[in-house]
Coordinates of C-alpha atoms and ligand atoms in Angstrom, one line a residue:
X172 CA 88.9 -39.5 187.8
X173 CA 88.1 -42.1 190.6
X174 CA 88.7 -45.5 191.3
X175 CA 92.3 -45.4 190.0
X176 CA 93.5 -48.1 192.2
X177 CA 91.3 -50.4 190.4
X178 CA 92.5 -49.6 187.1
X179 CA 95.1 -50.8 184.3
X180 CA 98.2 -48.7 185.6
X181 CA 101.9 -48.2 184.6
X182 CA 103.5 -47.1 188.0
X183 CA 106.0 -44.3 187.4
X184 CA 107.1 -44.5 191.0
X185 CA 111.1 -44.9 191.7
X186 CA 114.0 -42.8 191.4
X187 CA 113.4 -39.4 189.2
X188 CA 116.1 -37.2 188.2
X189 CA 115.8 -33.9 190.1
X190 CA 117.0 -30.3 190.1
X191 CA 116.7 -28.1 193.0
X192 CA 115.9 -24.5 191.6
X193 CA 115.2 -22.1 194.3
X194 CA 115.2 -19.0 191.8
X195 CA 112.9 -20.8 189.6
X196 CA 115.4 -20.1 186.9
X197 CA 114.5 -23.2 185.2
X198 CA 111.1 -21.6 184.1
X199 CA 111.6 -17.8 184.3
X200 CA 114.4 -15.9 182.6
X201 CA 116.2 -13.0 183.5
X202 CA 113.4 -10.7 182.1
X203 CA 110.8 -12.4 184.4
X204 CA 109.3 -14.1 181.5
X205 CA 109.0 -17.8 180.5
X206 CA 112.2 -19.2 179.8
X207 CA 111.9 -21.1 176.7
X208 CA 115.1 -23.1 177.2
X209 CA 114.1 -23.9 180.7
X210 CA 114.6 -26.8 182.3
X211 CA 111.3 -28.5 181.1
X212 CA 112.8 -28.7 177.7
X213 CA 114.9 -31.3 179.1
X214 CA 117.9 -30.5 176.8
X215 CA 121.1 -32.6 176.3
X216 CA 124.2 -30.7 174.6
X217 CA 123.7 -31.4 171.0
X218 CA 127.3 -30.5 170.2
X219 CA 130.5 -30.0 172.2
X220 CA 130.1 -26.0 171.6
X221 CA 126.0 -26.4 172.9
X222 CA 125.7 -24.4 175.9
X223 CA 123.2 -26.1 178.1
X224 CA 123.9 -25.6 181.9
X225 CA 121.9 -28.3 183.4
X226 CA 121.5 -32.2 182.6
X227 CA 118.8 -34.3 184.1
X228 CA 120.6 -37.5 183.2
X229 CA 123.7 -37.0 185.4
X230 CA 121.4 -35.0 187.9
X231 CA 120.8 -36.7 191.8
X232 CA 117.6 -38.2 192.0
X233 CA 114.8 -38.2 194.7
X234 CA 112.3 -41.1 195.0
X235 CA 108.7 -40.9 194.3
X236 CA 106.3 -41.0 196.1
X237 CA 108.3 -39.3 199.0
X238 CA 108.6 -35.9 200.4
X239 CA 111.9 -34.2 199.5
X240 CA 113.0 -32.9 203.3
X241 CA 113.3 -36.3 204.5
X242 CA 115.5 -37.8 201.6
X243 CA 118.4 -35.3 201.6
X244 CA 119.2 -33.5 204.8
X245 CA 120.1 -30.7 202.6
X246 CA 116.4 -30.1 201.7
X247 CA 115.3 -30.4 205.4
X248 CA 113.9 -27.0 205.6
X249 CA 113.7 -26.4 201.6
X250 CA 110.6 -24.4 200.6
X251 CA 111.0 -23.5 196.7
X252 CA 111.1 -25.4 193.5
X253 CA 112.5 -28.7 192.4
X254 CA 112.2 -30.3 189.1
X255 CA 111.6 -34.0 188.6
X256 CA 112.2 -35.7 185.4
X257 CA 111.7 -39.3 184.3
X258 CA 111.7 -41.1 180.8
X259 CA 108.7 -42.8 179.8
X260 CA 108.1 -45.0 176.7
X261 CA 104.9 -47.3 176.1
X262 CA 104.6 -50.9 174.5
X263 CA 103.0 -51.3 171.2
X264 CA 100.0 -52.9 173.1
X265 CA 99.7 -49.6 175.6
X266 CA 99.8 -47.4 172.7
X267 CA 97.0 -49.3 170.9
X268 CA 95.1 -49.7 174.2
X269 CA 92.8 -46.7 174.0
X270 CA 93.2 -43.6 176.2
X271 CA 96.1 -42.8 178.7
X272 CA 96.3 -40.3 181.6
X273 CA 98.8 -39.2 183.9
X274 CA 97.6 -39.5 187.6
X275 CA 99.4 -37.8 190.3
X276 CA 98.1 -39.0 193.8
X277 CA 99.4 -35.8 195.6
X278 CA 102.3 -33.1 194.8
X279 CA 102.9 -30.2 197.4
X280 CA 101.9 -27.6 196.7
X281 CA 101.7 -26.6 193.2
X282 CA 103.0 -28.5 190.1
X283 CA 103.2 -28.3 186.5
X284 CA 103.3 -31.1 184.1
X285 CA 105.6 -31.0 180.8
X286 CA 105.7 -33.8 178.4
X287 CA 108.6 -33.5 175.8
X288 CA 109.2 -29.8 176.8
X289 CA 105.3 -29.0 176.3
X290 CA 103.4 -27.6 179.3
X291 CA 100.0 -29.6 179.7
X292 CA 98.8 -28.7 183.1
X293 CA 99.4 -27.0 186.4
X294 CA 97.6 -27.9 189.5
X295 CA 97.4 -26.0 192.9
X296 CA 96.8 -28.2 196.0
X297 CA 99.3 -30.2 198.0
X298 CA 97.1 -33.1 199.2
X299 CA 94.7 -34.0 196.2
X300 CA 95.0 -35.9 193.2
X301 CA 95.0 -34.7 189.7
X302 CA 94.9 -36.5 186.0
X303 CA 96.4 -35.1 182.9
X304 CA 95.4 -36.7 179.5
X305 CA 98.4 -37.8 177.4
X306 CA 96.4 -39.9 174.8
X307 CA 98.2 -39.4 171.3
X308 CA 101.4 -37.9 173.0
X309 CA 103.0 -41.1 173.9
X310 CA 104.4 -44.0 171.7
X311 CA 107.3 -46.5 172.0
X312 CA 109.9 -43.8 171.7
X313 CA 111.4 -42.5 175.1
X314 CA 109.7 -39.4 176.0
X315 CA 110.7 -36.7 178.5
X316 CA 108.2 -36.3 181.5
X317 CA 108.9 -33.4 183.8
X318 CA 107.0 -32.4 186.8
X319 CA 107.8 -29.0 188.4
X320 CA 106.8 -28.7 192.1
X321 CA 107.0 -25.8 194.4
X322 CA 106.0 -25.9 198.1
X323 CA 106.3 -22.1 198.8
X324 CA 104.2 -21.0 201.4
X325 CA 102.0 -18.1 199.6
X326 CA 99.5 -15.7 201.3
X327 CA 96.8 -16.6 198.7
X328 CA 97.4 -20.5 198.8
X329 CA 95.6 -22.8 200.6
X330 CA 97.2 -23.5 203.1
X331 CA 98.6 -20.1 203.4
X332 CA 101.7 -18.8 205.3
X333 CA 101.7 -20.6 208.6
X334 CA 100.8 -24.2 209.7
X335 CA 101.7 -26.3 212.8
X336 CA 103.0 -29.1 210.5
X337 CA 106.1 -29.6 208.1
X338 CA 105.8 -28.3 204.9
X339 CA 106.9 -31.4 203.5
X340 CA 107.6 -30.8 199.6
X341 CA 107.5 -33.0 196.7
X342 CA 105.6 -35.7 194.8
X343 CA 104.3 -37.1 198.1
X344 CA 101.9 -39.9 196.6
X345 CA 102.2 -42.1 193.5
X346 CA 102.5 -41.2 189.9
X347 CA 100.9 -43.7 187.5
X348 CA 99.9 -43.7 183.9
X349 CA 96.1 -44.9 183.6
X350 CA 95.1 -46.8 180.5
X351 CA 91.3 -46.6 179.7
X352 CA 89.2 -47.2 176.7
X353 CA 88.0 -44.5 174.3
X354 CA 84.8 -44.2 176.6
X355 CA 85.3 -44.6 180.3
X356 CA 84.0 -43.8 183.5
X357 CA 85.7 -40.7 185.0
X358 CA 83.6 -40.9 188.0
X359 CA 81.3 -43.6 189.5
X360 CA 80.2 -43.4 193.1
X361 CA 77.7 -45.1 195.2
X362 CA 76.6 -44.5 198.9
X363 CA 73.7 -44.6 201.1
X364 CA 71.7 -41.6 201.9
X365 CA 70.1 -40.7 205.4
X366 CA 66.8 -42.3 204.2
X367 CA 68.4 -45.6 203.7
X368 CA 68.4 -45.4 199.9
X369 CA 71.2 -46.1 197.7
X370 CA 72.2 -43.3 195.8
X371 CA 74.9 -42.9 193.1
X372 CA 76.3 -40.8 190.2
X373 CA 78.4 -41.5 187.0
X374 CA 80.5 -39.1 184.8
X375 CA 81.1 -41.0 181.5
X376 CA 84.0 -39.7 179.5
X377 CA 83.9 -40.1 175.7
X378 CA 80.4 -40.6 175.0
X379 CA 76.9 -40.8 176.6
X380 CA 76.7 -44.4 176.5
X381 CA 74.7 -46.4 179.2
X382 CA 76.4 -47.6 182.3
X383 CA 75.8 -51.0 183.8
X384 CA 75.8 -51.2 187.7
X385 CA 76.1 -54.5 189.0
X386 CA 76.0 -55.6 193.0
X387 CA 75.6 -59.3 192.5
X388 CA 75.3 -60.0 196.4
X389 CA 72.3 -57.7 196.3
X390 CA 70.8 -58.8 193.0
X391 CA 71.4 -55.4 191.4
X392 CA 71.9 -55.2 187.9
X393 CA 70.7 -52.2 186.4
X394 CA 71.4 -49.8 183.6
X395 CA 71.8 -46.1 183.8
X396 CA 71.0 -44.0 181.0
X397 CA 70.3 -40.4 180.6
X398 CA 73.4 -38.5 179.6
X399 CA 77.0 -38.4 180.2
X400 CA 76.5 -37.2 183.8
X401 CA 73.9 -38.4 185.9
X402 CA 72.9 -39.1 189.4
X403 CA 70.6 -42.0 190.3
X404 CA 68.9 -43.5 193.1
X405 CA 68.4 -47.3 193.4
X406 CA 65.4 -49.6 194.6
X407 CA 67.2 -52.7 196.1
X408 CA 64.8 -55.2 197.3
X409 CA 67.7 -57.4 198.9
X410 CA 68.3 -56.8 202.8
X411 CA 71.4 -55.1 202.6
X412 CA 73.9 -55.9 205.7
X413 CA 75.1 -52.4 206.7
X414 CA 78.5 -51.5 207.1
X415 CA 79.0 -50.4 210.7
X416 CA 82.1 -49.1 213.0
X417 CA 83.5 -52.3 213.8
X418 CA 81.4 -54.3 211.9
X419 CA 82.8 -53.7 208.1
X420 CA 80.7 -54.9 205.4
X421 CA 82.0 -54.3 202.0
X422 CA 80.1 -55.3 198.6
X423 CA 81.6 -55.7 195.2
X424 CA 80.1 -53.1 193.1
X425 CA 80.7 -53.5 189.3
X426 CA 80.8 -50.5 186.9
X427 CA 80.6 -51.1 183.1
X428 CA 80.4 -48.9 180.1
X429 CA 81.5 -50.1 176.7
X430 CA 84.9 -51.7 177.2
X431 CA 85.3 -49.8 180.4
X432 CA 85.0 -52.2 183.6
X433 CA 85.7 -51.4 187.1
X434 CA 85.0 -53.3 190.3
X435 CA 85.0 -51.2 193.6
X436 CA 84.2 -52.1 197.1
X437 CA 81.4 -50.3 198.8
X438 CA 79.9 -50.1 202.3
X439 CA 76.5 -48.9 203.0
X440 CA 75.5 -47.2 206.2
X441 CA 73.4 -44.1 207.2
X442 CA 74.8 -41.2 208.9
X443 CA 72.6 -38.2 210.6
X444 CA 72.3 -36.3 213.5
X445 CA 69.4 -36.3 216.1
X446 CA 69.6 -33.1 218.0
X447 CA 73.0 -33.3 219.8
X448 CA 73.3 -36.9 218.8
X449 CA 75.3 -38.7 215.9
X450 CA 73.2 -41.6 214.8
X451 CA 74.9 -44.5 212.5
X452 CA 72.3 -46.8 210.8
X453 CA 69.7 -45.7 213.6
X454 CA 72.0 -46.4 216.4
X455 CA 73.3 -43.3 218.7
X456 CA 77.0 -43.4 218.5
X457 CA 79.6 -41.8 220.6
X458 CA 82.7 -41.1 218.3
X459 CA 85.9 -42.4 220.3
X460 CA 88.4 -41.0 218.0
X461 CA 92.0 -39.6 217.6
X462 CA 93.3 -37.0 215.2
X463 CA 96.2 -38.1 212.8
X464 CA 98.5 -36.2 210.3
X465 CA 99.5 -37.9 207.3
X466 CA 103.0 -39.0 208.8
X467 CA 104.4 -42.3 208.9
X468 CA 104.2 -44.0 212.5
X469 CA 108.0 -43.7 212.5
X470 CA 110.5 -41.8 210.9
X471 CA 108.9 -38.6 210.7
X472 CA 108.3 -38.4 206.9
X473 CA 105.0 -37.9 205.0
X474 CA 103.1 -41.0 204.8
X475 CA 102.2 -42.8 201.6
X476 CA 100.9 -46.1 200.3
X477 CA 99.2 -49.3 202.0
X478 CA 102.0 -50.1 204.8
X479 CA 102.0 -46.7 206.1
X480 CA 98.2 -46.6 206.2
X481 CA 98.3 -50.0 208.0
X482 CA 100.8 -48.7 210.6
X483 CA 98.9 -45.7 211.6
X484 CA 95.6 -47.6 212.0
X485 CA 97.3 -50.4 213.8
X486 CA 98.2 -47.8 216.4
X487 CA 95.0 -45.9 216.3
X488 CA 92.9 -49.1 216.9
X489 CA 95.1 -50.1 219.6
X490 CA 93.4 -47.0 221.6
X491 CA 90.2 -48.6 221.1
X492 CA 89.1 -45.8 218.5
X493 CA 86.0 -46.2 216.2
X494 CA 86.8 -42.9 214.6
X495 CA 89.7 -41.0 213.1
X496 CA 90.1 -37.3 212.0
X497 CA 92.4 -37.2 209.3
X498 CA 93.7 -33.8 209.8
X499 CA 94.3 -31.0 208.2
X500 CA 94.2 -32.0 204.6
X501 CA 93.1 -34.9 202.2
X502 CA 95.0 -38.1 203.3
X503 CA 96.3 -40.9 200.9
X504 CA 93.6 -43.1 199.3
X505 CA 95.2 -46.0 201.0
X506 CA 94.1 -44.4 204.3
X507 CA 90.6 -44.3 203.2
X508 CA 90.4 -47.9 201.9
X509 CA 91.9 -49.1 205.3
X510 CA 89.4 -47.3 207.0
X511 CA 86.6 -49.0 205.2
X512 CA 88.1 -52.5 205.6
X513 CA 88.8 -52.0 209.3
X514 CA 85.3 -50.4 210.0
X515 CA 86.8 -47.0 211.2
X516 CA 84.6 -43.7 210.7
X517 CA 86.8 -41.2 209.1
X518 CA 86.5 -37.0 209.2
X519 CA 88.1 -35.7 206.0
X520 CA 89.3 -32.0 205.8
X521 CA 90.3 -29.3 203.4
X522 CA 93.7 -27.3 204.2
X523 CA 91.7 -24.0 204.8
X524 CA 93.7 -23.4 208.1
X525 CA 94.1 -20.4 210.1
X526 CA 95.1 -17.4 208.1
X527 CA 93.4 -17.8 204.6
X528 CA 93.1 -14.9 202.4
X529 CA 89.2 -15.0 202.3
X530 CA 88.7 -11.8 200.5
X531 CA 90.4 -13.2 197.1
X532 CA 88.2 -14.8 194.8
X533 CA 90.8 -16.9 193.2
X534 CA 91.5 -18.5 196.7
X535 CA 88.0 -19.4 196.9
X536 CA 88.0 -20.9 193.5
X537 CA 91.1 -23.0 194.5
X538 CA 89.3 -24.0 197.6
X539 CA 86.3 -25.1 195.6
X540 CA 88.7 -27.1 193.4
X541 CA 90.2 -28.9 196.4
X542 CA 87.0 -29.6 197.8
X543 CA 85.9 -31.3 194.6
X544 CA 89.1 -33.3 194.6
X545 CA 88.4 -34.2 198.2
X546 CA 84.9 -35.5 197.8
X547 CA 84.9 -37.0 194.2
X548 CA 87.9 -39.3 195.0
X549 CA 86.3 -40.4 198.4
X550 CA 82.4 -40.0 198.3
X551 CA 82.0 -44.3 198.0
X552 CA 83.9 -44.8 201.2
X553 CA 81.6 -45.6 203.9
X554 CA 84.2 -44.8 206.5
X555 CA 84.0 -41.1 205.4
X556 CA 81.0 -39.3 207.5
X557 CA 82.3 -35.8 207.7
X558 CA 83.6 -33.2 205.0
X559 CA 85.3 -30.4 207.1
X560 CA 85.7 -27.1 205.3
X561 CA 88.3 -25.6 207.7
X562 CA 90.2 -25.7 210.9
X563 CA 90.4 -22.9 213.3
X564 CA 89.6 -19.7 211.2
X565 CA 88.5 -16.4 212.8
X566 CA 85.0 -15.4 212.4
X567 CA 84.3 -12.7 209.9
X568 CA 82.0 -11.7 207.4
X569 CA 84.5 -12.8 204.7
X570 CA 85.2 -16.0 206.4
X571 CA 81.7 -16.9 207.3
X572 CA 80.9 -16.2 203.6
X573 CA 83.9 -18.3 202.1
X574 CA 83.1 -21.3 204.2
X575 CA 79.3 -21.0 203.8
X576 CA 80.1 -21.2 200.1
X577 CA 82.2 -24.5 200.6
X578 CA 79.7 -26.1 203.0
X579 CA 76.9 -25.5 200.1
X580 CA 79.3 -26.9 197.3
X581 CA 80.0 -30.0 199.7
X582 CA 76.2 -30.6 200.1
X583 CA 75.8 -30.3 196.1
X584 CA 78.4 -32.9 195.5
X585 CA 77.5 -35.4 198.6
X586 CA 74.1 -34.8 200.3
X587 CA 74.5 -37.7 202.5
X588 CA 77.5 -36.9 204.9
X589 CA 77.8 -34.2 207.8
X590 CA 79.4 -31.1 207.0
X591 CA 81.5 -29.3 209.8
X592 CA 84.5 -27.2 210.4
X593 CA 86.8 -27.2 213.6
X594 CA 86.3 -24.2 215.4
X595 CA 88.6 -22.0 217.4
X596 CA 88.2 -21.7 221.3
X597 CA 89.8 -18.5 222.2
X598 CA 91.7 -18.7 225.8
X599 CA 89.1 -18.4 228.3
X600 CA 88.9 -19.4 232.1
X601 CA 85.1 -20.0 231.9
X602 CA 83.7 -23.0 233.4
X603 CA 80.8 -22.8 231.0
X604 CA 81.7 -22.8 227.3
X605 CA 79.0 -21.6 225.2
X606 CA 80.2 -22.0 221.3
X607 CA 78.3 -19.6 219.3
X608 CA 80.4 -19.3 216.2
X609 CA 78.1 -18.3 213.4
X610 CA 79.3 -20.9 211.0
X611 CA 77.4 -23.1 213.7
X612 CA 74.2 -22.1 211.8
X613 CA 75.8 -23.5 208.5
X614 CA 77.6 -26.9 209.6
X615 CA 75.8 -29.8 210.7
X616 CA 78.1 -30.6 213.8
X617 CA 79.9 -28.2 215.9
X618 CA 83.6 -29.2 215.9
X619 CA 85.5 -27.6 218.7
X620 CA 89.3 -27.4 219.2
X621 CA 89.9 -26.6 223.0
X622 CA 93.0 -26.8 225.1
X623 CA 91.9 -26.5 228.5
X624 CA 94.7 -27.3 230.8
X625 CA 97.2 -26.8 228.1
X626 CA 97.1 -23.3 226.5
X627 CA 94.7 -22.0 229.0
X628 CA 92.0 -23.0 232.0
X629 CA 92.8 -24.2 235.2
X630 CA 92.9 -28.1 235.4
X631 CA 91.0 -28.3 238.6
X632 CA 88.2 -27.0 236.8
X633 CA 88.0 -29.0 233.6
X634 CA 86.2 -32.0 235.0
X635 CA 83.2 -29.9 236.0
X636 CA 83.2 -27.7 232.8
X637 CA 79.9 -27.5 230.8
X638 CA 79.4 -26.9 227.2
X639 CA 76.5 -25.5 225.3
X640 CA 75.5 -24.1 222.1
X641 CA 72.6 -22.1 220.8
X642 CA 72.3 -24.7 218.0
X643 CA 70.7 -27.9 218.5
X644 CA 73.5 -29.7 217.1
X645 CA 76.3 -32.2 218.2
X646 CA 79.6 -31.0 219.7
X647 CA 82.7 -33.0 218.7
X648 CA 86.0 -32.1 220.3
X649 CA 88.0 -32.5 217.3
X650 CA 91.3 -31.3 219.4
X651 CA 92.2 -31.3 222.8
X652 CA 95.4 -32.5 224.7
X653 CA 98.9 -31.7 226.2
X654 CA 102.5 -32.1 225.5
X655 CA 104.8 -34.5 226.8
X656 CA 108.4 -35.8 225.7
X657 CA 108.1 -39.7 225.7
X658 CA 110.5 -40.8 228.9
X659 CA 110.2 -37.5 230.6
X660 CA 108.8 -38.3 233.9
X661 CA 108.0 -36.2 237.0
X662 CA 105.0 -35.2 238.9
X663 CA 101.9 -34.0 237.1
X664 CA 102.4 -30.7 237.7
X665 CA 105.7 -30.7 235.7
X666 CA 105.0 -29.6 232.1
X667 CA 106.3 -31.7 229.3
X668 CA 106.3 -35.0 231.6
X669 CA 104.1 -38.0 230.6
X670 CA 102.4 -37.7 233.9
X671 CA 101.2 -34.1 233.3
X672 CA 99.8 -35.0 229.8
X673 CA 98.0 -38.0 231.5
X674 CA 96.5 -35.9 234.2
X675 CA 95.0 -33.3 231.4
X676 CA 93.7 -36.4 229.6
X677 CA 92.2 -37.8 232.9
X678 CA 90.0 -34.7 233.5
X679 CA 89.3 -34.3 230.0
X680 CA 87.5 -37.8 229.9
X681 CA 85.6 -36.8 233.2
X682 CA 84.6 -33.6 231.3
X683 CA 83.4 -35.4 228.2
X684 CA 81.5 -38.3 230.0
X685 CA 79.6 -35.5 232.1
X686 CA 78.7 -33.8 228.8
X687 CA 77.9 -36.9 226.5
X688 CA 74.8 -36.7 224.3
X689 CA 74.6 -40.6 223.9
X690 CA 74.0 -41.0 227.7
X691 CA 71.9 -38.2 228.6
X692 CA 71.1 -34.6 227.6
X693 CA 74.6 -33.5 226.9
X694 CA 75.9 -32.0 223.8
X695 CA 79.0 -33.9 223.2
X696 CA 78.9 -36.5 220.5
X697 CA 82.4 -37.5 220.5
X698 CA 86.0 -36.5 220.5
X699 CA 89.2 -36.9 218.3
X700 CA 92.2 -35.7 220.9
X701 CA 95.2 -34.3 219.3
X702 CA 97.1 -36.3 218.4
X703 CA 98.0 -40.0 217.9
X704 CA 101.7 -39.4 217.5
X705 CA 104.2 -36.7 217.7
X706 CA 104.9 -35.0 214.4
X707 CA 107.5 -32.5 212.9
X708 CA 106.6 -29.0 213.2
X709 CA 108.7 -26.1 212.6
X710 CA 107.4 -23.9 215.6
X711 CA 108.2 -26.3 217.9
X712 CA 111.5 -25.7 219.0
X713 CA 112.2 -26.4 222.6
X714 CA 115.6 -28.0 223.0
X715 CA 115.6 -31.2 224.5
X716 CA 111.9 -31.5 224.5
X717 CA 110.5 -30.7 221.1
X718 CA 113.7 -30.2 218.8
X719 CA 111.1 -29.7 215.8
X720 CA 108.5 -32.0 216.9
X721 CA 104.7 -31.3 218.3
X722 CA 104.8 -33.3 221.4
X723 CA 101.2 -33.7 222.0
X724 CA 100.9 -37.1 220.5
X725 CA 99.9 -39.9 222.7
X726 CA 102.7 -41.9 221.0
X727 CA 106.4 -40.7 220.4
X728 CA 107.5 -40.3 216.7
X729 CA 109.4 -43.6 217.1
X730 CA 106.3 -45.3 218.6
X731 CA 106.8 -45.4 222.1
X732 CA 103.4 -44.9 223.9
X733 CA 103.0 -42.2 226.7
X734 CA 101.0 -42.7 229.7
X735 CA 98.3 -40.8 228.4
X736 CA 97.7 -43.4 225.8
X737 CA 96.5 -45.9 228.5
X738 CA 94.6 -43.0 230.1
X739 CA 92.2 -42.6 226.7
X740 CA 92.4 -46.3 226.0
X741 CA 90.5 -47.2 229.2
X742 CA 88.3 -44.5 228.7
X743 CA 87.1 -45.6 225.2
X744 CA 87.0 -49.1 226.7
X745 CA 84.5 -47.9 229.1
X746 CA 82.5 -46.2 226.4
X747 CA 82.6 -49.1 223.9
X748 CA 81.4 -51.3 226.7
X749 CA 78.3 -49.0 227.4
X750 CA 75.7 -50.6 224.8
X751 CA 73.3 -47.8 224.6
Ligands
GCU1076 C1 95.7 -26.0 216.9 C2 96.0 -26.7 215.5 C3 96.8 -28.1 215.4 C4 98.0 -27.6 216.3 C5 97.4 -27.6 217.6 C6 98.5 -27.6 218.7 O1 94.6 -26.4 217.3 O2 94.8 -27.1 214.8 O3 97.0 -27.9 213.7 O4 99.0 -28.6 215.9 O5 96.6 -26.7 217.7 O6 98.6 -26.4 219.0 O7 99.6 -28.6 218.9

């Protein structure tokens, strides 16, 4: 279900009663079978002798949206199941309004939905939205809505056992009831293809009625027929003012089918490659980027909502970026809307990260589901130019087949954007790096994570390091960087000092400049250094320096800028001033 933010919603955000259930006894009984008197029944004692060993009404609460780790220090490291419950009742008008869906913005990692004790759905994937139809099940009585969430790391989940980010659990984005007519637009999307034509698709739920599409400023008022799920191309006579990084132009797009009407704001731009160059609206463009986790600019918690999105973009834009890498999973929809409005290009990514069970068919099935949810929510967003299917996965026949399947599927869902994956650079002292990961033949842009001057490589050699690939495709450094504790100073050979980090950035910007494809015959078309801000990571445990934070941020977890921030900012200012 897309365009949810523009729909008739009843927010279910706020305090939900919760039960922490580390042994999942609220779902599985002593004989390892489903426990029919489990917490999802939301029982209350019916008489003084009634043995009910839980009670949501008097249970503690957690706020939705929000990770549980930072709401209660006892849950700081918690990995397991927590049950959320709230009561829901509709008004007479809402009951009569047509169909109603529960929409969950994200719940990490796997969640089950129960209404009045009945299990309705299960969703695997901690960063993508899902909807469950509740039509006919809700009236003006009080109903029990229970969502079981578990953030356990499992070998056959995506992501799997290890990640360099905090495993924030919980209902981490908003939950709403969505009211729609009997026939409504489950999906409606519009974007510009590389050839400059506007293309789109609709998926009508409830009938195969014709869909009316209007873009008043472009003189578009067309009726789309041809079945409930259809793709289309538009011939638009009007001059379309292109959406462009730094010059965001959005048009109101009105979708109507029957009594369903949705207005979206859409920008139109072309994104292509030309050999090792990235070309946007025909302009060769160097991606001045930064990577980000979905962690609020201060407070060390999972980010959500428009205020967090604005805070993260304010900080990124202060660097002079035209590009953000939203790592390593699907970010909040508010981030995509903010990128569209601000004219900042975006990399969107699946959490197919490090050690994935590439040999398990059900794992590929879930990867496809998460990919569908990633693309179907955001393929109208002009800011999105990359769909990334992985981060730092070791080449193998199984991994190559798995990622090739995802890349193929991504192109089927959206033939207009660049497909990539962040590739691993193994430790090396070489001065010439030839990136020949076989996946390079499949993806459109060779994204490279490299840590010269931090994990490996002599700093003195970095500025003169050359990069090449056997593929005539752009390289983007999706990660590079070094750690520093804000306020920790010394000479630039002292690790963890701001001076050390700044010195690494200085030589990397020299290296990038010498390899740029927008200036001459280089291969590097952009970069998104790791990372905007320090972020929580369980493996980063150096006392007094890391204390549970990855310190590669250019900004501390409380918003203090480090010296390297200015190094990158001045480099980007220089790049931006070079009108090619
Ligand atoms: C890896 C990985 C990141 C990690 C970073 C680091 O490249 O992609 O998720 O945080 O390196 O080592 O800090």
